[in-house]
């Protein structure tokens, strides 16, 4: 493993980490259901699974 020859200062370490931060996820709204979800991912609406605005798996559970 690599070992540093000199100690890095806190300011130098923090300057390197300036680009490493959390970003808010981009959300999209479904045009058919109106649900807010992550893009390119399946999402649940009332127990039904949707993807790209289309019903993928219908909820068949008896309530």
CSV table of N, CA and C in Angstrom, one decimal:
chain,number,residue,atom,x,y,z
A,1,UNK,N,0.8,-1.2,0.0
A,1,UNK,CA,0.0,0.0,0.0
A,1,UNK,C,0.9,1.2,0.0
A,2,UNK,N,0.3,2.3,-0.6
A,2,UNK,CA,1.1,3.6,-0.7
A,2,UNK,C,1.0,4.3,0.7
A,3,UNK,N,2.1,4.9,1.1
A,3,UNK,CA,2.2,5.7,2.3
A,3,UNK,C,2.7,7.1,2.0
A,4,UNK,N,2.0,8.1,2.5
A,4,UNK,CA,2.5,9.5,2.2
A,4,UNK,C,3.8,9.8,2.9
A,5,UNK,N,4.7,10.5,2.1
A,5,UNK,CA,6.0,10.9,2.6
A,5,UNK,C,5.9,12.1,3.6
A,6,UNK,N,4.9,13.0,3.3
A,6,UNK,CA,4.7,14.1,4.2
A,6,UNK,C,3.2,14.2,4.6
A,7,UNK,N,3.0,14.8,5.8
A,7,UNK,CA,1.6,14.9,6.2
A,7,UNK,C,0.9,16.0,5.4
A,8,UNK,N,-0.3,15.7,4.9
A,8,UNK,CA,-1.1,16.7,4.2
A,8,UNK,C,-1.9,17.5,5.2
A,9,UNK,N,-1.9,18.8,4.9
A,9,UNK,CA,-2.6,19.7,5.8
A,9,UNK,C,-4.1,19.6,5.7
A,10,UNK,N,-4.8,20.0,6.7
A,10,UNK,CA,-6.3,19.9,6.6
A,10,UNK,C,-6.9,20.7,5.5
A,11,UNK,N,-6.3,21.9,5.2
A,11,UNK,CA,-6.8,22.7,4.1
A,11,UNK,C,-6.5,22.1,2.7
A,12,UNK,N,-5.4,21.4,2.6
A,12,UNK,CA,-5.1,20.8,1.3
A,12,UNK,C,-6.0,19.5,1.1
A,13,UNK,N,-6.2,18.8,2.2
A,13,UNK,CA,-7.1,17.7,2.2
A,13,UNK,C,-8.5,18.1,1.8
A,14,UNK,N,-9.0,19.2,2.4
A,14,UNK,CA,-10.4,19.7,2.2
A,14,UNK,C,-10.5,20.3,0.8
A,15,UNK,N,-9.4,20.8,0.2
A,15,UNK,CA,-9.5,21.4,-1.2
A,15,UNK,C,-9.7,20.2,-2.1
A,16,UNK,N,-9.1,19.1,-1.9
A,16,UNK,CA,-9.3,17.9,-2.7
A,16,UNK,C,-10.7,17.4,-2.7
A,17,UNK,N,-11.4,17.5,-1.5
A,17,UNK,CA,-12.7,17.0,-1.3
A,17,UNK,C,-13.8,17.9,-1.7
A,18,UNK,N,-13.5,19.1,-2.3
A,18,UNK,CA,-14.6,20.1,-2.5
A,18,UNK,C,-15.6,19.6,-3.6
A,19,UNK,N,-15.2,18.7,-4.5
A,19,UNK,CA,-16.1,18.2,-5.5
A,19,UNK,C,-16.9,17.0,-5.0
A,20,UNK,N,-16.5,16.4,-3.9
A,20,UNK,CA,-17.2,15.2,-3.4
A,20,UNK,C,-18.3,15.7,-2.4
A,21,UNK,N,-19.5,15.8,-3.0
A,21,UNK,CA,-20.7,16.3,-2.2
A,21,UNK,C,-21.9,15.7,-2.7
A,22,UNK,N,-22.9,15.7,-1.8
A,22,UNK,CA,-24.2,15.1,-2.2
A,22,UNK,C,-25.0,16.0,-3.1
A,23,UNK,N,-25.7,15.4,-4.0
A,23,UNK,CA,-26.5,16.2,-5.0
A,23,UNK,C,-27.9,15.7,-4.8
A,24,UNK,N,-28.9,16.6,-5.0
A,24,UNK,CA,-30.3,16.2,-5.0
A,24,UNK,C,-30.6,15.4,-6.2
A,25,UNK,N,-31.3,14.3,-6.0
A,25,UNK,CA,-31.7,13.5,-7.2
A,25,UNK,C,-32.6,14.2,-8.1
A,26,UNK,N,-32.4,13.9,-9.4
A,26,UNK,CA,-33.3,14.5,-10.4
A,26,UNK,C,-34.6,13.7,-10.4
A,27,UNK,N,-35.7,14.3,-10.4
A,27,UNK,CA,-37.0,13.6,-10.3
A,27,UNK,C,-37.8,14.0,-11.5
A,28,UNK,N,-38.7,13.0,-12.0
A,28,UNK,CA,-39.6,13.3,-13.1
A,28,UNK,C,-41.0,12.9,-12.7
A,29,UNK,N,-41.9,13.5,-13.4
A,29,UNK,CA,-43.4,13.3,-13.1
A,29,UNK,C,-44.0,12.4,-14.2
A,30,UNK,N,-44.6,11.4,-13.8
A,30,UNK,CA,-45.3,10.5,-14.8
A,30,UNK,C,-46.5,11.2,-15.4
A,31,UNK,N,-46.6,11.1,-16.8
A,31,UNK,CA,-47.7,11.8,-17.4
A,31,UNK,C,-49.1,11.0,-17.3
A,32,UNK,N,-49.0,9.7,-17.1
A,32,UNK,CA,-50.2,8.9,-16.9
A,32,UNK,C,-50.7,8.9,-15.5
A,33,UNK,N,-49.8,8.7,-14.5
A,33,UNK,CA,-50.3,8.6,-13.1
A,33,UNK,C,-50.0,9.8,-12.3
A,34,UNK,N,-49.1,10.7,-12.7
A,34,UNK,CA,-48.8,11.9,-12.0
A,34,UNK,C,-47.9,11.7,-10.8
A,35,UNK,N,-47.3,10.5,-10.7
A,35,UNK,CA,-46.4,10.2,-9.6
A,35,UNK,C,-45.0,10.8,-9.9
A,36,UNK,N,-44.4,11.2,-8.8
A,36,UNK,CA,-43.0,11.7,-8.9
A,36,UNK,C,-42.1,10.6,-8.6
A,37,UNK,N,-41.1,10.4,-9.5
A,37,UNK,CA,-40.2,9.2,-9.4
A,37,UNK,C,-38.9,9.5,-9.9
A,38,UNK,N,-37.9,8.6,-9.7
A,38,UNK,CA,-36.6,8.7,-10.3
A,38,UNK,C,-36.7,8.3,-11.8
A,39,UNK,N,-36.0,9.0,-12.7
A,39,UNK,CA,-36.0,8.6,-14.1
A,39,UNK,C,-35.4,7.3,-14.3
A,40,UNK,N,-35.9,6.6,-15.3
A,40,UNK,CA,-35.4,5.3,-15.8
A,40,UNK,C,-35.5,4.2,-14.7
A,41,UNK,N,-36.5,4.3,-13.8
A,41,UNK,CA,-36.7,3.3,-12.8
A,41,UNK,C,-38.1,3.0,-12.6
A,42,UNK,N,-38.5,1.8,-12.2
A,42,UNK,CA,-39.9,1.4,-12.0
A,42,UNK,C,-40.3,2.1,-10.7
A,43,UNK,N,-41.6,2.3,-10.6
A,43,UNK,CA,-42.2,3.0,-9.4
A,43,UNK,C,-43.6,2.4,-9.1
A,44,UNK,N,-43.9,2.5,-7.8
A,44,UNK,CA,-45.2,2.0,-7.3
A,44,UNK,C,-46.3,3.1,-7.3
A,45,UNK,N,-47.5,2.8,-7.7
A,45,UNK,CA,-48.6,3.7,-7.6
A,45,UNK,C,-49.8,2.8,-7.2
A,46,UNK,N,-50.3,2.9,-5.9
A,46,UNK,CA,-51.4,2.1,-5.4
A,46,UNK,C,-51.1,0.6,-5.5
A,47,UNK,N,-49.9,0.2,-5.3
A,47,UNK,CA,-49.6,-1.2,-5.3
A,47,UNK,C,-49.3,-1.8,-6.7
A,48,UNK,N,-49.5,-1.0,-7.8
A,48,UNK,CA,-49.2,-1.4,-9.1
A,48,UNK,C,-47.8,-0.9,-9.5
A,49,UNK,N,-47.1,-1.6,-10.3
A,49,UNK,CA,-45.7,-1.3,-10.7
A,49,UNK,C,-45.7,-0.7,-12.1
A,50,UNK,N,-45.2,0.5,-12.2
A,50,UNK,CA,-45.2,1.2,-13.5
A,50,UNK,C,-43.7,1.4,-13.9
A,51,UNK,N,-43.5,1.5,-15.2
A,51,UNK,CA,-42.2,1.8,-15.8
A,51,UNK,C,-42.5,2.5,-17.1
A,52,UNK,N,-41.9,3.7,-17.3
A,52,UNK,CA,-42.1,4.5,-18.5
A,52,UNK,C,-43.5,4.8,-18.8
A,53,UNK,N,-44.3,5.0,-17.8
A,53,UNK,CA,-45.7,5.4,-17.9
A,53,UNK,C,-46.6,4.2,-18.3
A,54,UNK,N,-46.1,3.0,-18.3
A,54,UNK,CA,-46.9,1.8,-18.6
A,54,UNK,C,-47.0,0.9,-17.4
A,55,UNK,N,-48.1,0.2,-17.3
A,55,UNK,CA,-48.3,-0.7,-16.2
A,55,UNK,C,-47.6,-2.0,-16.5
A,56,UNK,N,-46.7,-2.3,-15.6
A,56,UNK,CA,-45.8,-3.5,-15.8
A,56,UNK,C,-46.4,-4.7,-15.0
A,57,UNK,N,-46.6,-4.5,-13.7
A,57,UNK,CA,-47.2,-5.6,-12.8
A,57,UNK,C,-48.4,-5.0,-12.1
A,58,UNK,N,-49.6,-5.6,-12.4
A,58,UNK,CA,-50.8,-5.2,-11.7
A,58,UNK,C,-50.9,-5.9,-10.4
A,59,UNK,N,-51.4,-5.1,-9.4
A,59,UNK,CA,-51.6,-5.6,-8.0
A,59,UNK,C,-52.9,-6.5,-8.1
A,60,UNK,N,-52.7,-7.8,-7.7
A,60,UNK,CA,-53.8,-8.7,-7.7
A,60,UNK,C,-54.1,-9.2,-6.2
A,61,UNK,N,-53.6,-8.5,-5.2
A,61,UNK,CA,-53.8,-8.8,-3.8
A,61,UNK,C,-55.3,-8.5,-3.5
A,62,UNK,N,-55.9,-9.4,-2.7
A,62,UNK,CA,-57.3,-9.3,-2.3
A,62,UNK,C,-57.3,-8.5,-1.0
A,63,UNK,N,-58.0,-7.4,-1.0
A,63,UNK,CA,-58.0,-6.5,0.2
A,63,UNK,C,-59.1,-6.9,1.1
